[in-house]
PDB file of C-alpha atoms and ligand atoms in Angstrom:
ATOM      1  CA  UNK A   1      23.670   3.115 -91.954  1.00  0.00           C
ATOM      2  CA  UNK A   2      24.721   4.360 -88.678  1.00  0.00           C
ATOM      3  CA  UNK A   3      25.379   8.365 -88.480  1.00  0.00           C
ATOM      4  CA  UNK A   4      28.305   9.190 -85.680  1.00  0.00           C
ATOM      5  CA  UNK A   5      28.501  13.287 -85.665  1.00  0.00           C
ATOM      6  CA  UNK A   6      31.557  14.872 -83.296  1.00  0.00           C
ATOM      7  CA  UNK A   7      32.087  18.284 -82.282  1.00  0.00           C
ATOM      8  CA  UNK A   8      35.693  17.501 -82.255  1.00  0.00           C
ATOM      9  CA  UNK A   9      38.002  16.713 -84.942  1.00  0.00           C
ATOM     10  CA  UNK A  10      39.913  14.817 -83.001  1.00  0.00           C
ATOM     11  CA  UNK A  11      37.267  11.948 -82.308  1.00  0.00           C
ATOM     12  CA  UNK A  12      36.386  11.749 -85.776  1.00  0.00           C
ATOM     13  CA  UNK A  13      39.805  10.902 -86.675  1.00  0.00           C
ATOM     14  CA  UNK A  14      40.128   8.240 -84.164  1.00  0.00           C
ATOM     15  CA  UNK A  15      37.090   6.464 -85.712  1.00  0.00           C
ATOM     16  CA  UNK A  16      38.382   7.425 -89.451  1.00  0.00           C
ATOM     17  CA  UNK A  17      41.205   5.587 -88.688  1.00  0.00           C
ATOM     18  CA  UNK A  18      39.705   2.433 -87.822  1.00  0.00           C
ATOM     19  CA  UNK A  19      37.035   2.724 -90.936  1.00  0.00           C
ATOM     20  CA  UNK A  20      37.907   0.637 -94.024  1.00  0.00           C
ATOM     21  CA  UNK A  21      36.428   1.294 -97.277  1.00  0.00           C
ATOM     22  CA  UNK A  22      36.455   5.112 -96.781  1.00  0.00           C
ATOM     23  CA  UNK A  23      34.911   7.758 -99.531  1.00  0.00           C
ATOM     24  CA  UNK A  24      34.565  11.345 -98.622  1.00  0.00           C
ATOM     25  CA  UNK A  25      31.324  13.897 -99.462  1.00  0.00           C
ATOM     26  CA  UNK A  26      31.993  17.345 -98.747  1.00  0.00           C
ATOM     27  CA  UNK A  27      28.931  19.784 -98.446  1.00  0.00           C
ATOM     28  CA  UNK A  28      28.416  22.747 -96.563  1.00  0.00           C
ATOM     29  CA  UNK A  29      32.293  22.957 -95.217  1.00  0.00           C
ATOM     30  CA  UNK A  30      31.924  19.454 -94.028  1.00  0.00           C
ATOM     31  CA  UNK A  31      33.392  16.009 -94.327  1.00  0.00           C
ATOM     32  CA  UNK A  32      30.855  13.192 -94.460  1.00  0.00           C
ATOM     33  CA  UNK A  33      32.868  10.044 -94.090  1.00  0.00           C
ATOM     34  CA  UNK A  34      31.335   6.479 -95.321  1.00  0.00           C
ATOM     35  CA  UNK A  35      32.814   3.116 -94.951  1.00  0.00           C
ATOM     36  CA  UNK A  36      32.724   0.148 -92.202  1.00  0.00           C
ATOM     37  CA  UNK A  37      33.662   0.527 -88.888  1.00  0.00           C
ATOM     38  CA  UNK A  38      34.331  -2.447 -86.357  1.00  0.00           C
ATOM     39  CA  UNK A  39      31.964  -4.328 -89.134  1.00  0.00           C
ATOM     40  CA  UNK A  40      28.877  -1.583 -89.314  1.00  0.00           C
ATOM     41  CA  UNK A  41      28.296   0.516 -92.294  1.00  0.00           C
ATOM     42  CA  UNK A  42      28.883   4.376 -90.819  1.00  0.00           C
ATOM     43  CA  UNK A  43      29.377   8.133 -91.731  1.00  0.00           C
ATOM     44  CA  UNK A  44      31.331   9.832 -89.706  1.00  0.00           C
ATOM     45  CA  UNK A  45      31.343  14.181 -89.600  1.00  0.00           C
ATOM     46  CA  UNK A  46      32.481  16.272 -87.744  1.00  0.00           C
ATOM     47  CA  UNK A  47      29.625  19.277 -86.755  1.00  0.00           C
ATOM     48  CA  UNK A  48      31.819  22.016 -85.673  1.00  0.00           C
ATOM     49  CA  UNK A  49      30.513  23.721 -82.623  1.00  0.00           C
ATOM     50  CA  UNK A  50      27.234  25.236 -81.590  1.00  0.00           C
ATOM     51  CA  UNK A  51      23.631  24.713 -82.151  1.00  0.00           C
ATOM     52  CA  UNK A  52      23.431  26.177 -85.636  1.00  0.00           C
ATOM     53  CA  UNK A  53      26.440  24.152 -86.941  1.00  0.00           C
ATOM     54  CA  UNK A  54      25.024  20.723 -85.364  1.00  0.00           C
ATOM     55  CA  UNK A  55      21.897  21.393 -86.322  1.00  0.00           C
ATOM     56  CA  UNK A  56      22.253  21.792 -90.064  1.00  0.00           C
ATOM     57  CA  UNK A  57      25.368  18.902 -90.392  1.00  0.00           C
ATOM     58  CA  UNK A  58      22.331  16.766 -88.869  1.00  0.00           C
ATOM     59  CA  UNK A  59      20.062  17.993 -91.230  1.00  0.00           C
ATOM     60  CA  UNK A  60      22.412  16.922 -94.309  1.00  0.00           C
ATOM     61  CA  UNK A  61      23.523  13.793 -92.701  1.00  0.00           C
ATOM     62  CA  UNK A  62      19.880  13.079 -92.423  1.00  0.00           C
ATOM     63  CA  UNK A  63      18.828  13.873 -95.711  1.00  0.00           C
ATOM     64  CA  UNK A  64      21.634  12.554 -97.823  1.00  0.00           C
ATOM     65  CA  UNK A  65      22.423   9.238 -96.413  1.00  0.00           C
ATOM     66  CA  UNK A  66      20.084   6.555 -95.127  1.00  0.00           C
ATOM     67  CA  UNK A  67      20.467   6.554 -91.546  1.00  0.00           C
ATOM     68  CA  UNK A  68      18.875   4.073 -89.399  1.00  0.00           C
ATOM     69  CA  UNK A  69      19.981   6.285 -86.346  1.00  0.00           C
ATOM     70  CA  UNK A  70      22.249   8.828 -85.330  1.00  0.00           C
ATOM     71  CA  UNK A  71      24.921   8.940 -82.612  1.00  0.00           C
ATOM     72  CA  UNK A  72      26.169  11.808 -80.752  1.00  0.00           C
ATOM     73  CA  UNK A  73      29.580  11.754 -79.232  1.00  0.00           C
ATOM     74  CA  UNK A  74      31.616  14.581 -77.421  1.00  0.00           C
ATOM     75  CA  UNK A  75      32.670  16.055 -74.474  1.00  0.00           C
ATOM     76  CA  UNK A  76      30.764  18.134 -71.875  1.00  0.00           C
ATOM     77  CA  UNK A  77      31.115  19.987 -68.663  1.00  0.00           C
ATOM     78  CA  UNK A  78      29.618  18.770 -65.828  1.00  0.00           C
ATOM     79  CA  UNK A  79      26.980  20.829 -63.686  1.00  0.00           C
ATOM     80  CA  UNK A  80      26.661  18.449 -61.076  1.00  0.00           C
ATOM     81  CA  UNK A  81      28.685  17.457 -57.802  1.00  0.00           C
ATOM     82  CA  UNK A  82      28.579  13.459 -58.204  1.00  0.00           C
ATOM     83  CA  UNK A  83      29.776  13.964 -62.241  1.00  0.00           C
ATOM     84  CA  UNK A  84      33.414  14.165 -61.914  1.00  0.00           C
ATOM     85  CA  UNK A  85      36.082  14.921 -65.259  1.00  0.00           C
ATOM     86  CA  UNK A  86      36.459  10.955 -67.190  1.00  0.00           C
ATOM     87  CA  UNK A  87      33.034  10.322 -66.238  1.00  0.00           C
ATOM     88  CA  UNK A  88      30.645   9.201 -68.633  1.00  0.00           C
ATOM     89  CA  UNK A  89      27.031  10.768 -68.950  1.00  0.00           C
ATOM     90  CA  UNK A  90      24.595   8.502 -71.560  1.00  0.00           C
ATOM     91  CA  UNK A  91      22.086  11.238 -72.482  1.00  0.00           C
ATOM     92  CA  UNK A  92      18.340  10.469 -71.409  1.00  0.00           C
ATOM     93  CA  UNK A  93      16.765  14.064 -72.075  1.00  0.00           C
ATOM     94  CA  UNK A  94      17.938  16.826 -73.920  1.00  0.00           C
ATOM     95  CA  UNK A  95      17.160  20.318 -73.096  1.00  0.00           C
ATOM     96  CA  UNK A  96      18.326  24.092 -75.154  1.00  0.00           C
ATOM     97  CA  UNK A  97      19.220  26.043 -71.867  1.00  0.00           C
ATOM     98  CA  UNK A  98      19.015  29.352 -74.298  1.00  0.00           C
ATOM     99  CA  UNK A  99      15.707  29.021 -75.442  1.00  0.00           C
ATOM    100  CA  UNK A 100      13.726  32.048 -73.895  1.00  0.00           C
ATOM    101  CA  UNK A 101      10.548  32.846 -75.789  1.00  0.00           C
ATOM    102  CA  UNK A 102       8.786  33.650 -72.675  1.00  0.00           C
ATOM    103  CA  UNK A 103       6.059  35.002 -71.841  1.00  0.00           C
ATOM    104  CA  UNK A 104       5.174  33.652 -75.642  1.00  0.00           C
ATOM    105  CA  UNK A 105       5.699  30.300 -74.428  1.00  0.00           C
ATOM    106  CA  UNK A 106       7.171  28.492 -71.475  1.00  0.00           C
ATOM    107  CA  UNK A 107      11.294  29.641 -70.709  1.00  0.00           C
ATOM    108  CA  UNK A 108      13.021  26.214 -72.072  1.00  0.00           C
ATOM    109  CA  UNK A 109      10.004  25.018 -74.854  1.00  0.00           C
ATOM    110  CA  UNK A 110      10.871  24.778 -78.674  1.00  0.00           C
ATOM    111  CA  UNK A 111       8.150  27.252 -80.044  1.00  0.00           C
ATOM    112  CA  UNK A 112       5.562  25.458 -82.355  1.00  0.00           C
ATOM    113  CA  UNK A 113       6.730  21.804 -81.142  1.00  0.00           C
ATOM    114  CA  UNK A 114       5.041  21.904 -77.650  1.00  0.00           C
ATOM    115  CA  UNK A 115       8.496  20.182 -75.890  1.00  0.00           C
ATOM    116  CA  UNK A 116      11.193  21.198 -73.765  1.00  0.00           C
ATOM    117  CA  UNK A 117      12.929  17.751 -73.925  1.00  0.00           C
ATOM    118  CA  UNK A 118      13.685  15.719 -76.301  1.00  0.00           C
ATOM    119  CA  UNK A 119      13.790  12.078 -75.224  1.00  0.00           C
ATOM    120  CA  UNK A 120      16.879   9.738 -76.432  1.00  0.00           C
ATOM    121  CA  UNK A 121      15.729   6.006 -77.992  1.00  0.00           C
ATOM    122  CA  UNK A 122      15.665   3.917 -74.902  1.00  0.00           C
ATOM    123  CA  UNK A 123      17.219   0.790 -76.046  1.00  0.00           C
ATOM    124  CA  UNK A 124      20.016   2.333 -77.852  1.00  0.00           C
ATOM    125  CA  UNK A 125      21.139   4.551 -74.828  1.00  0.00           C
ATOM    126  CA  UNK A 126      20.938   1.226 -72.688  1.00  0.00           C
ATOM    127  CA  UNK A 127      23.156  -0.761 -75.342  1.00  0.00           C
ATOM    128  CA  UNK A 128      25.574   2.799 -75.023  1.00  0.00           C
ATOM    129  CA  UNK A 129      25.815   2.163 -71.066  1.00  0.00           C
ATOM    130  CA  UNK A 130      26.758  -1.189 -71.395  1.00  0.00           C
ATOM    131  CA  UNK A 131      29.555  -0.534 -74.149  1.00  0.00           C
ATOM    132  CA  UNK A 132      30.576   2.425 -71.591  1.00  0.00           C
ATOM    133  CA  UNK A 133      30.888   0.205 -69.300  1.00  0.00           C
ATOM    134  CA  UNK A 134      32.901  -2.773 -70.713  1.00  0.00           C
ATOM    135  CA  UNK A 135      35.234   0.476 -71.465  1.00  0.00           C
ATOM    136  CA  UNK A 136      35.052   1.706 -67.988  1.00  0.00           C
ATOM    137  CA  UNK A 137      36.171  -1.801 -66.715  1.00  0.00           C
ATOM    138  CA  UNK A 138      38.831  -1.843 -68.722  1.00  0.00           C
ATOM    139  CA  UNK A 139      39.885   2.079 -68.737  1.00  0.00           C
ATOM    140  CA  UNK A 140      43.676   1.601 -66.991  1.00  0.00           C
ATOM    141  CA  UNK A 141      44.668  -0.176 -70.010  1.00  0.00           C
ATOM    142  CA  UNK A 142      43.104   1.988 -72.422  1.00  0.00           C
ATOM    143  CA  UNK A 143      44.121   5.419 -71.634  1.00  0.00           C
ATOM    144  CA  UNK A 144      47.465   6.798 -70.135  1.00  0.00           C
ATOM    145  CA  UNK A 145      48.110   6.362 -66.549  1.00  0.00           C
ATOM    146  CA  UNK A 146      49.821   9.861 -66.728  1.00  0.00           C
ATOM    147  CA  UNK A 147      46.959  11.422 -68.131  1.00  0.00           C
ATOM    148  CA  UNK A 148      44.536  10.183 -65.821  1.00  0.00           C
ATOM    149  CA  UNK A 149      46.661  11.326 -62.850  1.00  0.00           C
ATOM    150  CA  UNK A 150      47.016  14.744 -64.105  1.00  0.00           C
ATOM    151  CA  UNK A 151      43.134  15.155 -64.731  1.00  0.00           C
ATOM    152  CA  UNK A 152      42.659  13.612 -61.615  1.00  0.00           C
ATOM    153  CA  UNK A 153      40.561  10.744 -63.451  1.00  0.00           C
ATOM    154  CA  UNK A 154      40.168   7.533 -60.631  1.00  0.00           C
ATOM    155  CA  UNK A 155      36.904   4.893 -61.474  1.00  0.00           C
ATOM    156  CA  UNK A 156      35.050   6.747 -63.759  1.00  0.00           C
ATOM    157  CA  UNK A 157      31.332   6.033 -63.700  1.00  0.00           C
ATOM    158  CA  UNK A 158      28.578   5.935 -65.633  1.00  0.00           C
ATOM    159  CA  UNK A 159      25.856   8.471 -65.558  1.00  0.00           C
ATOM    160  CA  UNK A 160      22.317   8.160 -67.615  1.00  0.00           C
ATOM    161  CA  UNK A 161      21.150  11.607 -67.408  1.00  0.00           C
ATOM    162  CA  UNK A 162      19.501  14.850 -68.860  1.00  0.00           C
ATOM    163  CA  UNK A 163      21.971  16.995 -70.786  1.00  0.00           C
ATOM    164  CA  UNK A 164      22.092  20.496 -70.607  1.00  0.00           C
ATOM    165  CA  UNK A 165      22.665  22.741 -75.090  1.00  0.00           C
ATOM    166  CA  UNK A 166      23.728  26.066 -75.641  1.00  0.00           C
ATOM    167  CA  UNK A 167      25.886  28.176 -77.592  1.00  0.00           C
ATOM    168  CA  UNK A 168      27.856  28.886 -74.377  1.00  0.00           C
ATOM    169  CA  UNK A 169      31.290  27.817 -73.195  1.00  0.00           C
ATOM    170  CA  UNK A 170      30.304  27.258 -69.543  1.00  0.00           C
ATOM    171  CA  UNK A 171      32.680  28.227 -66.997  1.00  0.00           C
ATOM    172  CA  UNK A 172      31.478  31.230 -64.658  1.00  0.00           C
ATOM    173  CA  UNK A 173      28.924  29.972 -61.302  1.00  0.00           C
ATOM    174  CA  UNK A 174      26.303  32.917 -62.785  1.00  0.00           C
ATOM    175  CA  UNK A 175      25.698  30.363 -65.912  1.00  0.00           C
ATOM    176  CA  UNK A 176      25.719  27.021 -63.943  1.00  0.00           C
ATOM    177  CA  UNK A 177      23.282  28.419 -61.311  1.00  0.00           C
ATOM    178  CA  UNK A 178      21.261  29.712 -63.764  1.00  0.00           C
ATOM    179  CA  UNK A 179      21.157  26.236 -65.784  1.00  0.00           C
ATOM    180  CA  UNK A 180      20.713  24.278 -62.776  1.00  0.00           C
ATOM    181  CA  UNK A 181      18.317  26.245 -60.509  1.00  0.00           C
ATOM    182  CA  UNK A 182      15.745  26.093 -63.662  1.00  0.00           C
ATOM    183  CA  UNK A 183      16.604  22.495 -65.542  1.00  0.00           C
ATOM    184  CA  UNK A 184      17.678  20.815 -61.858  1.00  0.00           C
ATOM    185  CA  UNK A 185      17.952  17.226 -63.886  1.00  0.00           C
ATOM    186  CA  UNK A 186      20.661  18.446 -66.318  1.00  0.00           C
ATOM    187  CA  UNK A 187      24.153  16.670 -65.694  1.00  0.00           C
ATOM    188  CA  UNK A 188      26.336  18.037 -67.975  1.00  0.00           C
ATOM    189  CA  UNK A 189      26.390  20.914 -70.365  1.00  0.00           C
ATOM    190  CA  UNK A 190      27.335  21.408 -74.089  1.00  0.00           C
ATOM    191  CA  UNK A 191      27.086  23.167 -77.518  1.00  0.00           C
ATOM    192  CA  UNK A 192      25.301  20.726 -79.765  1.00  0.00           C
ATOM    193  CA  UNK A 193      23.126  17.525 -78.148  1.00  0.00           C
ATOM    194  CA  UNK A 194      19.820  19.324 -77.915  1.00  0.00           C
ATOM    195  CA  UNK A 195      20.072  20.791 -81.158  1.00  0.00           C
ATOM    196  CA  UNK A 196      21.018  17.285 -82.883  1.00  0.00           C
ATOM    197  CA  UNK A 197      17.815  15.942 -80.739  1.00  0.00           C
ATOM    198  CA  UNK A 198      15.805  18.334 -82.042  1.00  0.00           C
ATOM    199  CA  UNK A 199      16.722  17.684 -85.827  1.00  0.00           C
ATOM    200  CA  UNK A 200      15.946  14.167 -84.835  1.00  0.00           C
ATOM    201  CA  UNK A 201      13.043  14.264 -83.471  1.00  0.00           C
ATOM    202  CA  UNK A 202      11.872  16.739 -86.251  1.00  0.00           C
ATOM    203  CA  UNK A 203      12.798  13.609 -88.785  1.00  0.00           C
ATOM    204  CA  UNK A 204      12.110  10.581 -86.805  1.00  0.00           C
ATOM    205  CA  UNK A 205      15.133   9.124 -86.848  1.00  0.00           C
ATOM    206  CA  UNK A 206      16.121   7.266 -83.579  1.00  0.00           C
ATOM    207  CA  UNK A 207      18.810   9.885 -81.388  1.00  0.00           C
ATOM    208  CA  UNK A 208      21.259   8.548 -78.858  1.00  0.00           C
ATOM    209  CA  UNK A 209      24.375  10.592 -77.569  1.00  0.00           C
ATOM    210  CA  UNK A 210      27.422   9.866 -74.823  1.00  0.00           C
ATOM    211  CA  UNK A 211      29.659  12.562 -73.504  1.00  0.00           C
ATOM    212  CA  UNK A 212      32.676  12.524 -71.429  1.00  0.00           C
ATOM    213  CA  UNK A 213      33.280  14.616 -69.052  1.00  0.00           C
ATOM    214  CA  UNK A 214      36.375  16.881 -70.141  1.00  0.00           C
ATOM    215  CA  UNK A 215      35.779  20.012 -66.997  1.00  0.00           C
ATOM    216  CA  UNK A 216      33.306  21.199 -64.379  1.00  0.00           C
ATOM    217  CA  UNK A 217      32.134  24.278 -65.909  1.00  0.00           C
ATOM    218  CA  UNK A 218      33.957  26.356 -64.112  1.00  0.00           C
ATOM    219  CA  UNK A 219      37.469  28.510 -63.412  1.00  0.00           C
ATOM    220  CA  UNK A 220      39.639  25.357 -64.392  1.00  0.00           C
ATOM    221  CA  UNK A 221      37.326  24.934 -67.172  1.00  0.00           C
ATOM    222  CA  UNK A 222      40.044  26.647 -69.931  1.00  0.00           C
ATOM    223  CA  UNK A 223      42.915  24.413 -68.725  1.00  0.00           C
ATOM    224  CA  UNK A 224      40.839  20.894 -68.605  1.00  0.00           C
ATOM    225  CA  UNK A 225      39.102  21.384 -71.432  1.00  0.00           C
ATOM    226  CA  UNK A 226      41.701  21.180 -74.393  1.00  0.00           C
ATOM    227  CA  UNK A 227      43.996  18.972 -72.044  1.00  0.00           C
ATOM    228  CA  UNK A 228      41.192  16.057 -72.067  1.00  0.00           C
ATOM    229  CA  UNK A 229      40.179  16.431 -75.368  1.00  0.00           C
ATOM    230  CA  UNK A 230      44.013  16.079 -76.910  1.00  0.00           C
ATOM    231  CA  UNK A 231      44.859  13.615 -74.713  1.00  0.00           C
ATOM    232  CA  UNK A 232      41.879  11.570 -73.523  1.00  0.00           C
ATOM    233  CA  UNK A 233      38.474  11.897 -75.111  1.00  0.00           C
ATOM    234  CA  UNK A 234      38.919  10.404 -78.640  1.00  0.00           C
ATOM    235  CA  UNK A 235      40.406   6.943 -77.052  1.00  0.00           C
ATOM    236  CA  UNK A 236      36.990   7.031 -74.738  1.00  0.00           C
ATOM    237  CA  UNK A 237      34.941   7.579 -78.029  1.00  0.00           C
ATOM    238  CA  UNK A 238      36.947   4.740 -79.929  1.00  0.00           C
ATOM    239  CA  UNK A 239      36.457   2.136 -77.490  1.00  0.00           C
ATOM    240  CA  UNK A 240      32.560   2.853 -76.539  1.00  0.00           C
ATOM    241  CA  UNK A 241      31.888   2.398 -80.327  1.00  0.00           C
ATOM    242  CA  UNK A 242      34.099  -0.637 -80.773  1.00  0.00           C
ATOM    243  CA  UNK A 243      32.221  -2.190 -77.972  1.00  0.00           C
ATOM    244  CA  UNK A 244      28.942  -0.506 -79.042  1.00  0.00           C
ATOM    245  CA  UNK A 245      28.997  -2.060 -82.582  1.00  0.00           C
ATOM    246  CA  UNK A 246      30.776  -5.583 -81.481  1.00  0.00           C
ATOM    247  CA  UNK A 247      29.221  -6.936 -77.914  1.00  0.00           C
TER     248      UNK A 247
HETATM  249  N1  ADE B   1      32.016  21.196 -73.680  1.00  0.00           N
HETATM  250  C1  ADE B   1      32.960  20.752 -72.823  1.00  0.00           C
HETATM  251  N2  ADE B   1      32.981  21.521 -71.727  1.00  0.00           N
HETATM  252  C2  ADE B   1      32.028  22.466 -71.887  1.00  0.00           C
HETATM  253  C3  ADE B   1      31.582  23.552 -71.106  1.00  0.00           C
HETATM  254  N3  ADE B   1      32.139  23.807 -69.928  1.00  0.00           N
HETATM  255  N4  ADE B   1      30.576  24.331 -71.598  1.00  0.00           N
HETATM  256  C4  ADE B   1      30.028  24.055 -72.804  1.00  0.00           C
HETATM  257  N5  ADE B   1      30.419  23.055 -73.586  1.00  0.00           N
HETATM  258  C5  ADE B   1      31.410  22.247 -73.137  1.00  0.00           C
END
């Protein structure tokens, strides 16, 4: 069974309403979601936000159902020049930017686990670019032309990348220079990947995670944000994993 965890609602109900065969678990405040989508067994949840929250809807997911690997989806603001809002960044490492045990260990390393990145299973994130980018090819049909103007959104590209967790809403230069000064490889940042890698890692079940760029960490951040993810981001999600689980 493939695991699909959101930290928006709104993504999770796109997929829900493409799964057939649906039954509902609820644990821990959550929704776990079984049934067939585009002709793969899945459960779908929704994590809520932040490490904590990720990290334990992971931990249930993992533990209750018989995953064969987990998927990440989302949205994320981007840290870097070249990664522009409708872009898509394929995760390749994950890093907590808010883990500081230092001088006890390195600034950045999980204490006890001897890693500051957590690697994503390279086949799967290669099979998530090339579903990104049958989407991609095909984006002015799938999402409004409207939209897209407003959010400024012209040939979105694919990015395979480190990705930047912490329980931080980014949007101020102090945090992104901080972030990217010390973890110069990171992309993109958000609330839950690293943690979900982590949890992964921890249970040896193969991790693989997309995000789309919704802002650019900074002033407009607020505005773009909640704009993209109303109006944009669950379509993206939709059509990666209909191409993910079909091509
Ligand atoms: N998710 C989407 N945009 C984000 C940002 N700017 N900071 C943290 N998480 C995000």
């Amino acid at each position: 069974m493939v695991g699909i965890m959101s930290a928006m609602q709104e993504e999770i109900q796109a997929l829900l309403n493409h799964t057939e065969n649906t039954k509902t678990y609820t644990k821990g405040k959550r929704n776990y979601y079984t049934g067939t989508l585009f002709d793969k067994e899945v459960v779908l949840v929704f994590s809520r936000w932040g490490k904590v929250a990720s990290a334990t809807t992971a931990t249930q997911l993992i533990n209750d159902f018989n995953l064969n690997e987990l998927i990440f989806t989302g949205v994320a603001g981007s840290v870097n020049s070249d990664v522009n809002i409708g872009d898509i960044v394929i995760g390749k490492n994950l890093v907590q930017h808010d883990m500081d045990t230092f001088p006890l260990y390195e600034t950045f390393e999980i204490p006890l686990l001897q890693k500051t990145f957590f690697e994503t299973h390279p086949f799967k994130r290669e099979q998530l670019s090339k579903a990104s980018q049958e989407f991609i090819n095909n984006y002015k049909q799938l999402i409004s032309e409207k939209e897209a103007i407003k959010l400024n959104i012209h040939n979105p590209s694919i990015f395979i990348g480190d990705i930047a967790s912490g329980d931080q809403f980014v949007s101020k230069p102090d945090q992104v220079n901080f972030i990217t000064s010390n973890l110069n490889s990171v992309l993109c940042v958000e609330m839950e990947g690293a943690a979900v890698a982590q949890v992964c890692y921890e249970y040896d079940v193969p991790f693989s995670i997309f995000r789309i760029i919704s802002d650019k960490a900074n002033d407009n951040a607020l505005v773009d944000f909640p704009r993209f993810v109303s109006k944009i981001a669950s379509n993206y999600s939709l059509q990666v994993f209909k191409n993910y689980f079909l091509l």
